Amino acid sequence: GAVVSQHPSRVICKSGTSVKIECRSLDFQATTMFWYRQFPKKSLMLMATSNEGSKATYEQGVEKDKFLINHASLTLSTLTVTSAHPEDSSFYICSASSGNFNEQFFGPGTRLTVL
Amino acid sequence: GEDVEQSLFLSVREGDSSVINCTYTDSSSTYLYWYKQEPGAGLQLLTYIFSNMDMKQDQRLTVLLNKKDKHLSLRIADTQTGDSAIYFCAEEGENGANNLFFGTGTRLTVIP
């Protein structure tokens, strides 16, 4: 099946720094990539949808200047959490879709801890 | 926005059936989905059901959909220890499959 990787799997950073998370589709071209945030005991929340070469579409309530998304190629999207604060600590998951049917393939997630 | 509800935990004995329930709010969702999340791995699409169907069977998995009550369930027959994971149901938002709303996830623990 289609494989999506994320890097890093875990990151700890100091408050005020920026963190970049990469999402790669390893064996297919992802026309669309999605970024989710997972809260403990709560839903997986869609943050934004990005199409290759276009600006990301952010969900209501998600700050686009805080969570910068770049989808520069058909196999790579990056999420940069700028000026991270402890409340940004969470599990961030990306998914990728090739456009066939409705299936999104999910990465393993990145756990961000902001001290 | 859409609100998808699931109970957080379920424990069953190996060999028994597991039933994971989900309620959703968006009746316009064309498909409804079940995903499985194992530790350290991404979410995997387990199965999905077209909204005009009320049942779908796929080997040990049976999905039941009650559209009137907006209730979706996933039944796993002969549950095995390898089925221990978190199961998420998901409905589509206004952009269809490009806009999935997930439930809270149900952690299934299978007791040997």
PDB file of C-alpha atoms in Angstrom:
ATOM      1  CA  GLY A   1       0.000   0.000   0.000  1.00  0.00           C
ATOM      2  CA  ALA A   2       0.906   3.667  -0.141  1.00  0.00           C
ATOM      3  CA  VAL A   3       3.407   4.790   2.473  1.00  0.00           C
ATOM      4  CA  VAL A   4       3.616   8.191   4.094  1.00  0.00           C
ATOM      5  CA  SER A   5       6.482   9.108   6.381  1.00  0.00           C
ATOM      6  CA  GLN A   6       6.916  11.940   8.825  1.00  0.00           C
ATOM      7  CA  HIS A   7      10.065  13.398  10.258  1.00  0.00           C
ATOM      8  CA  PRO A   8      10.860  13.814  13.038  1.00  0.00           C
ATOM      9  CA  SER A   9       8.748  11.365  14.998  1.00  0.00           C
ATOM     10  CA  ARG A  10       9.382  13.273  18.206  1.00  0.00           C
ATOM     11  CA  VAL A  11      10.664  16.763  18.846  1.00  0.00           C
ATOM     12  CA  ILE A  12      11.187  18.757  22.009  1.00  0.00           C
ATOM     13  CA  CYS A  13      11.832  22.455  21.696  1.00  0.00           C
ATOM     14  CA  LYS A  14      12.019  25.564  23.809  1.00  0.00           C
ATOM     15  CA  SER A  15       9.208  28.071  23.867  1.00  0.00           C
ATOM     16  CA  GLY A  16       9.647  30.732  21.195  1.00  0.00           C
ATOM     17  CA  THR A  17      11.510  28.552  18.707  1.00  0.00           C
ATOM     18  CA  SER A  18      10.166  27.269  15.399  1.00  0.00           C
ATOM     19  CA  VAL A  19       9.836  23.632  14.477  1.00  0.00           C
ATOM     20  CA  LYS A  20       9.522  22.112  11.014  1.00  0.00           C
ATOM     21  CA  ILE A  21       7.794  18.784  10.431  1.00  0.00           C
ATOM     22  CA  GLU A  22       8.139  16.982   7.113  1.00  0.00           C
ATOM     23  CA  CYS A  23       5.594  14.735   5.489  1.00  0.00           C
ATOM     24  CA  ARG A  24       6.601  12.608   2.520  1.00  0.00           C
ATOM     25  CA  SER A  25       4.693  10.253   0.270  1.00  0.00           C
ATOM     26  CA  LEU A  26       7.226   7.540  -0.477  1.00  0.00           C
ATOM     27  CA  ASP A  27       5.749   5.576  -3.327  1.00  0.00           C
ATOM     28  CA  PHE A  28       3.109   7.748  -4.893  1.00  0.00           C
ATOM     29  CA  GLN A  29       2.518  11.317  -5.943  1.00  0.00           C
ATOM     30  CA  ALA A  30       0.342  13.170  -3.509  1.00  0.00           C
ATOM     31  CA  THR A  31      -1.696  15.852  -5.192  1.00  0.00           C
ATOM     32  CA  THR A  32      -3.218  16.766  -1.857  1.00  0.00           C
ATOM     33  CA  MET A  33      -1.784  16.617   1.628  1.00  0.00           C
ATOM     34  CA  PHE A  34      -3.555  17.199   4.903  1.00  0.00           C
ATOM     35  CA  TRP A  35      -2.345  18.199   8.339  1.00  0.00           C
ATOM     36  CA  TYR A  36      -4.162  17.104  11.478  1.00  0.00           C
ATOM     37  CA  ARG A  37      -3.661  17.727  15.130  1.00  0.00           C
ATOM     38  CA  GLN A  38      -4.608  15.069  17.647  1.00  0.00           C
ATOM     39  CA  PHE A  39      -5.512  16.056  21.178  1.00  0.00           C
ATOM     40  CA  PRO A  40      -5.499  13.524  24.018  1.00  0.00           C
ATOM     41  CA  LYS A  41      -8.904  11.872  24.293  1.00  0.00           C
ATOM     42  CA  LYS A  42     -10.212  14.186  21.639  1.00  0.00           C
ATOM     43  CA  SER A  43     -10.784  14.065  17.946  1.00  0.00           C
ATOM     44  CA  LEU A  44      -8.270  14.256  15.203  1.00  0.00           C
ATOM     45  CA  MET A  45      -8.694  17.833  14.011  1.00  0.00           C
ATOM     46  CA  LEU A  46      -8.065  18.850  10.416  1.00  0.00           C
ATOM     47  CA  MET A  47      -5.835  21.914  10.380  1.00  0.00           C
ATOM     48  CA  ALA A  48      -5.286  22.533   6.708  1.00  0.00           C
ATOM     49  CA  THR A  49      -5.386  21.059   3.236  1.00  0.00           C
ATOM     50  CA  SER A  50      -2.654  21.745   0.733  1.00  0.00           C
ATOM     51  CA  ASN A  51      -2.415  21.091  -2.964  1.00  0.00           C
ATOM     52  CA  GLU A  52       0.956  20.958  -4.642  1.00  0.00           C
ATOM     53  CA  GLY A  53       2.048  24.378  -5.809  1.00  0.00           C
ATOM     54  CA  SER A  54      -0.857  26.196  -4.174  1.00  0.00           C
ATOM     55  CA  LYS A  55      -1.395  27.960  -0.902  1.00  0.00           C
ATOM     56  CA  ALA A  56      -2.849  25.824   1.835  1.00  0.00           C
ATOM     57  CA  THR A  57      -6.481  26.117   2.821  1.00  0.00           C
ATOM     58  CA  TYR A  58      -6.783  26.458   6.576  1.00  0.00           C
ATOM     59  CA  GLU A  59      -9.702  25.357   8.699  1.00  0.00           C
ATOM     60  CA  GLN A  60     -11.529  27.902  10.761  1.00  0.00           C
ATOM     61  CA  GLY A  61      -9.675  28.775  13.922  1.00  0.00           C
ATOM     62  CA  VAL A  62      -6.246  27.668  12.672  1.00  0.00           C
ATOM     63  CA  GLU A  63      -3.747  30.518  12.480  1.00  0.00           C
ATOM     64  CA  LYS A  64      -2.028  30.458   9.108  1.00  0.00           C
ATOM     65  CA  ASP A  65       0.839  32.620  10.328  1.00  0.00           C
ATOM     66  CA  LYS A  66       1.413  30.275  13.227  1.00  0.00           C
ATOM     67  CA  PHE A  67       1.253  27.046  11.267  1.00  0.00           C
ATOM     68  CA  LEU A  68       3.055  27.552   7.972  1.00  0.00           C
ATOM     69  CA  ILE A  69       2.429  24.883   5.377  1.00  0.00           C
ATOM     70  CA  ASN A  70       4.447  24.397   2.243  1.00  0.00           C
ATOM     71  CA  HIS A  71       3.642  21.787  -0.391  1.00  0.00           C
ATOM     72  CA  ALA A  72       6.480  22.357  -2.793  1.00  0.00           C
ATOM     73  CA  SER A  73       6.444  19.031  -4.572  1.00  0.00           C
ATOM     74  CA  LEU A  74       4.160  16.070  -5.176  1.00  0.00           C
ATOM     75  CA  THR A  75       5.931  14.072  -2.502  1.00  0.00           C
ATOM     76  CA  LEU A  76       6.699  16.592   0.226  1.00  0.00           C
ATOM     77  CA  SER A  77       4.741  18.906   2.475  1.00  0.00           C
ATOM     78  CA  THR A  78       6.111  20.707   5.515  1.00  0.00           C
ATOM     79  CA  LEU A  79       4.405  22.158   8.547  1.00  0.00           C
ATOM     80  CA  THR A  80       6.334  24.791  10.466  1.00  0.00           C
ATOM     81  CA  VAL A  81       5.100  25.703  13.915  1.00  0.00           C
ATOM     82  CA  THR A  82       6.410  29.223  14.393  1.00  0.00           C
ATOM     83  CA  SER A  83       7.234  30.704  17.782  1.00  0.00           C
ATOM     84  CA  ALA A  84       6.027  27.556  19.485  1.00  0.00           C
ATOM     85  CA  HIS A  85       4.402  27.731  22.900  1.00  0.00           C
ATOM     86  CA  PRO A  86       3.560  24.964  25.381  1.00  0.00           C
ATOM     87  CA  GLU A  87      -0.062  24.963  24.221  1.00  0.00           C
ATOM     88  CA  ASP A  88       1.173  23.914  20.772  1.00  0.00           C
ATOM     89  CA  SER A  89       2.370  20.646  22.280  1.00  0.00           C
ATOM     90  CA  SER A  90       0.440  17.950  20.519  1.00  0.00           C
ATOM     91  CA  PHE A  91       0.556  15.055  18.105  1.00  0.00           C
ATOM     92  CA  TYR A  92       0.623  16.255  14.497  1.00  0.00           C
ATOM     93  CA  ILE A  93      -0.362  13.834  11.754  1.00  0.00           C
ATOM     94  CA  CYS A  94      -0.197  14.331   8.016  1.00  0.00           C
ATOM     95  CA  SER A  95      -1.985  12.409   5.343  1.00  0.00           C
ATOM     96  CA  ALA A  96      -1.669  12.308   1.595  1.00  0.00           C
ATOM     97  CA  SER A  97      -4.024  11.568  -1.215  1.00  0.00           C
ATOM     98  CA  SER A  98      -3.259  10.788  -4.827  1.00  0.00           C
ATOM     99  CA  GLY A  99      -6.751  11.776  -5.805  1.00  0.00           C
ATOM    100  CA  ASN A 100      -7.874   8.234  -6.451  1.00  0.00           C
ATOM    101  CA  PHE A 101     -11.123   7.395  -4.725  1.00  0.00           C
ATOM    102  CA  ASN A 102     -11.330   8.945  -1.320  1.00  0.00           C
ATOM    103  CA  GLU A 103      -8.460   7.363   0.459  1.00  0.00           C
ATOM    104  CA  GLN A 104      -6.059   9.368   2.522  1.00  0.00           C
ATOM    105  CA  PHE A 105      -2.863   7.638   3.623  1.00  0.00           C
ATOM    106  CA  PHE A 106      -1.657   8.729   7.006  1.00  0.00           C
ATOM    107  CA  GLY A 107       1.809   9.285   8.350  1.00  0.00           C
ATOM    108  CA  PRO A 108       2.829   7.902  11.755  1.00  0.00           C
ATOM    109  CA  GLY A 109       2.612  11.307  13.405  1.00  0.00           C
ATOM    110  CA  THR A 110       5.036  13.682  15.117  1.00  0.00           C
ATOM    111  CA  ARG A 111       4.845  14.332  18.821  1.00  0.00           C
ATOM    112  CA  LEU A 112       5.789  17.930  19.568  1.00  0.00           C
ATOM    113  CA  THR A 113       6.598  18.960  23.118  1.00  0.00           C
ATOM    114  CA  VAL A 114       7.228  22.620  23.776  1.00  0.00           C
ATOM    115  CA  LEU A 115       8.944  23.372  27.062  1.00  0.00           C
TER     116      LEU A 115
ATOM    117  CA  GLY B   1     -18.892  22.175  12.763  1.00  0.00           C
ATOM    118  CA  GLU B   2     -19.354  18.461  12.523  1.00  0.00           C
ATOM    119  CA  ASP B   3     -19.433  16.506  15.745  1.00  0.00           C
ATOM    120  CA  VAL B   4     -18.490  12.842  15.743  1.00  0.00           C
ATOM    121  CA  GLU B   5     -18.798  10.965  19.016  1.00  0.00           C
ATOM    122  CA  GLN B   6     -17.342   7.682  20.161  1.00  0.00           C
ATOM    123  CA  SER B   7     -16.837   6.056  23.511  1.00  0.00           C
ATOM    124  CA  LEU B   8     -13.198   6.179  24.567  1.00  0.00           C
ATOM    125  CA  PHE B   9     -12.528   2.630  25.716  1.00  0.00           C
ATOM    126  CA  LEU B  10     -13.632  -0.927  25.014  1.00  0.00           C
ATOM    127  CA  SER B  11     -12.240  -4.170  26.428  1.00  0.00           C
ATOM    128  CA  VAL B  12     -13.130  -7.590  25.106  1.00  0.00           C
ATOM    129  CA  ARG B  13     -11.832 -11.111  25.549  1.00  0.00           C
ATOM    130  CA  GLU B  14      -9.982 -12.778  22.716  1.00  0.00           C
ATOM    131  CA  GLY B  15     -12.399 -14.662  20.509  1.00  0.00           C
ATOM    132  CA  ASP B  16     -15.392 -12.516  21.415  1.00  0.00           C
ATOM    133  CA  SER B  17     -16.962  -9.958  19.113  1.00  0.00           C
ATOM    134  CA  SER B  18     -16.212  -6.266  19.513  1.00  0.00           C
ATOM    135  CA  VAL B  19     -18.697  -3.568  18.641  1.00  0.00           C
ATOM    136  CA  ILE B  20     -17.473   0.008  18.362  1.00  0.00           C
ATOM    137  CA  ASN B  21     -20.138   2.674  18.051  1.00  0.00           C
ATOM    138  CA  CYS B  22     -20.099   6.131  16.558  1.00  0.00           C
ATOM    139  CA  THR B  23     -22.637   8.912  16.140  1.00  0.00           C
ATOM    140  CA  TYR B  24     -22.211  11.679  13.616  1.00  0.00           C
ATOM    141  CA  THR B  25     -24.007  14.842  12.623  1.00  0.00           C
ATOM    142  CA  ASP B  26     -23.545  15.510   8.910  1.00  0.00           C
ATOM    143  CA  SER B  27     -26.217  13.658   6.986  1.00  0.00           C
ATOM    144  CA  SER B  28     -24.720  14.811   3.675  1.00  0.00           C
ATOM    145  CA  SER B  29     -21.612  12.676   4.115  1.00  0.00           C
ATOM    146  CA  THR B  30     -21.404  10.448   1.041  1.00  0.00           C
ATOM    147  CA  TYR B  31     -19.151   7.924   2.696  1.00  0.00           C
ATOM    148  CA  LEU B  32     -18.416   7.082   6.307  1.00  0.00           C
ATOM    149  CA  TYR B  33     -15.117   5.577   7.319  1.00  0.00           C
ATOM    150  CA  TRP B  34     -13.431   3.461   9.937  1.00  0.00           C
ATOM    151  CA  TYR B  35      -9.714   3.935  10.551  1.00  0.00           C
ATOM    152  CA  LYS B  36      -7.364   1.932  12.766  1.00  0.00           C
ATOM    153  CA  GLN B  37      -4.390   3.478  14.565  1.00  0.00           C
ATOM    154  CA  GLU B  38      -1.711   1.211  15.949  1.00  0.00           C
ATOM    155  CA  PRO B  39       1.081   2.544  18.168  1.00  0.00           C
ATOM    156  CA  GLY B  40       3.815   4.208  16.135  1.00  0.00           C
ATOM    157  CA  ALA B  41       1.937   3.819  12.888  1.00  0.00           C
ATOM    158  CA  GLY B  42      -0.308   6.022  10.842  1.00  0.00           C
ATOM    159  CA  LEU B  43      -4.032   5.687  10.586  1.00  0.00           C
ATOM    160  CA  GLN B  44      -5.033   2.952   8.210  1.00  0.00           C
ATOM    161  CA  LEU B  45      -8.314   2.917   6.392  1.00  0.00           C
ATOM    162  CA  LEU B  46     -10.064  -0.240   7.554  1.00  0.00           C
ATOM    163  CA  THR B  47     -13.306   0.012   5.701  1.00  0.00           C
ATOM    164  CA  TYR B  48     -15.891   2.476   4.517  1.00  0.00           C
ATOM    165  CA  ILE B  49     -19.571   2.441   3.726  1.00  0.00           C
ATOM    166  CA  PHE B  50     -21.569   4.333   1.150  1.00  0.00           C
ATOM    167  CA  SER B  51     -24.279   6.354   2.834  1.00  0.00           C
ATOM    168  CA  ASN B  52     -27.051   4.631   0.879  1.00  0.00           C
ATOM    169  CA  MET B  53     -26.111   1.256   2.331  1.00  0.00           C
ATOM    170  CA  ASP B  54     -27.079  -0.005   5.742  1.00  0.00           C
ATOM    171  CA  MET B  55     -24.586  -2.825   6.034  1.00  0.00           C
ATOM    172  CA  LYS B  56     -21.239  -3.822   4.637  1.00  0.00           C
ATOM    173  CA  GLN B  57     -19.334  -6.979   5.454  1.00  0.00           C
ATOM    174  CA  ASP B  58     -15.646  -7.460   4.839  1.00  0.00           C
ATOM    175  CA  GLN B  59     -14.236 -10.685   6.296  1.00  0.00           C
ATOM    176  CA  ARG B  60     -14.314 -10.250  10.082  1.00  0.00           C
ATOM    177  CA  LEU B  61     -15.556  -6.685   9.851  1.00  0.00           C
ATOM    178  CA  THR B  62     -19.205  -5.679   9.646  1.00  0.00           C
ATOM    179  CA  VAL B  63     -20.235  -2.050   9.338  1.00  0.00           C
ATOM    180  CA  LEU B  64     -23.787  -1.092  10.192  1.00  0.00           C
ATOM    181  CA  LEU B  65     -25.214   2.290   9.288  1.00  0.00           C
ATOM    182  CA  ASN B  66     -28.445   3.710  10.655  1.00  0.00           C
ATOM    183  CA  LYS B  67     -28.801   6.866   8.651  1.00  0.00           C
ATOM    184  CA  LYS B  68     -31.976   7.961  10.384  1.00  0.00           C
ATOM    185  CA  ASP B  69     -30.283   7.909  13.775  1.00  0.00           C
ATOM    186  CA  LYS B  70     -26.862   8.935  12.342  1.00  0.00           C
ATOM    187  CA  HIS B  71     -25.329   5.930  14.011  1.00  0.00           C
ATOM    188  CA  LEU B  72     -22.439   3.916  12.652  1.00  0.00           C
ATOM    189  CA  SER B  73     -20.963   0.787  14.170  1.00  0.00           C
ATOM    190  CA  LEU B  74     -18.029  -1.490  13.493  1.00  0.00           C
ATOM    191  CA  ARG B  75     -18.257  -5.100  14.547  1.00  0.00           C
ATOM    192  CA  ILE B  76     -15.112  -7.213  14.670  1.00  0.00           C
ATOM    193  CA  ALA B  77     -15.838 -10.921  14.843  1.00  0.00           C
ATOM    194  CA  ASP B  78     -13.480 -13.321  16.643  1.00  0.00           C
ATOM    195  CA  THR B  79     -11.407 -10.445  18.030  1.00  0.00           C
ATOM    196  CA  GLN B  80      -7.683 -11.144  18.223  1.00  0.00           C
ATOM    197  CA  THR B  81      -4.936  -9.528  20.286  1.00  0.00           C
ATOM    198  CA  GLY B  82      -3.645  -7.962  17.072  1.00  0.00           C
ATOM    199  CA  ASP B  83      -6.887  -6.023  16.843  1.00  0.00           C
ATOM    200  CA  SER B  84      -5.898  -3.987  19.907  1.00  0.00           C
ATOM    201  CA  ALA B  85      -5.649  -0.412  18.621  1.00  0.00           C
ATOM    202  CA  ILE B  86      -7.531   2.863  18.498  1.00  0.00           C
ATOM    203  CA  TYR B  87     -10.415   2.924  16.056  1.00  0.00           C
ATOM    204  CA  PHE B  88     -11.665   6.165  14.561  1.00  0.00           C
ATOM    205  CA  CYS B  89     -14.854   6.741  12.658  1.00  0.00           C
ATOM    206  CA  ALA B  90     -14.918   9.656  10.255  1.00  0.00           C
ATOM    207  CA  GLU B  91     -17.511  11.529   8.263  1.00  0.00           C
ATOM    208  CA  GLU B  92     -17.047  13.859   5.325  1.00  0.00           C
ATOM    209  CA  GLY B  93     -17.430  17.606   5.533  1.00  0.00           C
ATOM    210  CA  GLU B  94     -18.456  19.972   2.777  1.00  0.00           C
ATOM    211  CA  ASN B  95     -15.462  19.104   0.607  1.00  0.00           C
ATOM    212  CA  GLY B  96     -16.208  15.412   0.675  1.00  0.00           C
ATOM    213  CA  ALA B  97     -13.248  13.146   1.266  1.00  0.00           C
ATOM    214  CA  ASN B  98     -10.924  16.133   1.354  1.00  0.00           C
ATOM    215  CA  ASN B  99     -12.510  17.251   4.571  1.00  0.00           C
ATOM    216  CA  LEU B 100     -12.779  14.419   7.068  1.00  0.00           C
ATOM    217  CA  PHE B 101     -14.018  14.873  10.601  1.00  0.00           C
ATOM    218  CA  PHE B 102     -12.912  12.216  13.018  1.00  0.00           C
ATOM    219  CA  GLY B 103     -14.393  10.897  16.208  1.00  0.00           C
ATOM    220  CA  THR B 104     -12.444  10.827  19.429  1.00  0.00           C
ATOM    221  CA  GLY B 105     -11.270   7.303  18.783  1.00  0.00           C
ATOM    222  CA  THR B 106     -12.098   4.162  20.759  1.00  0.00           C
ATOM    223  CA  ARG B 107      -9.207   2.312  22.341  1.00  0.00           C
ATOM    224  CA  LEU B 108      -9.894  -1.394  21.952  1.00  0.00           C
ATOM    225  CA  THR B 109      -8.048  -3.663  24.355  1.00  0.00           C
ATOM    226  CA  VAL B 110      -8.208  -7.377  23.683  1.00  0.00           C
ATOM    227  CA  ILE B 111      -7.621  -9.521  26.746  1.00  0.00           C
ATOM    228  CA  PRO B 112      -5.963 -12.890  26.032  1.00  0.00           C
TER     229      PRO B 112
END
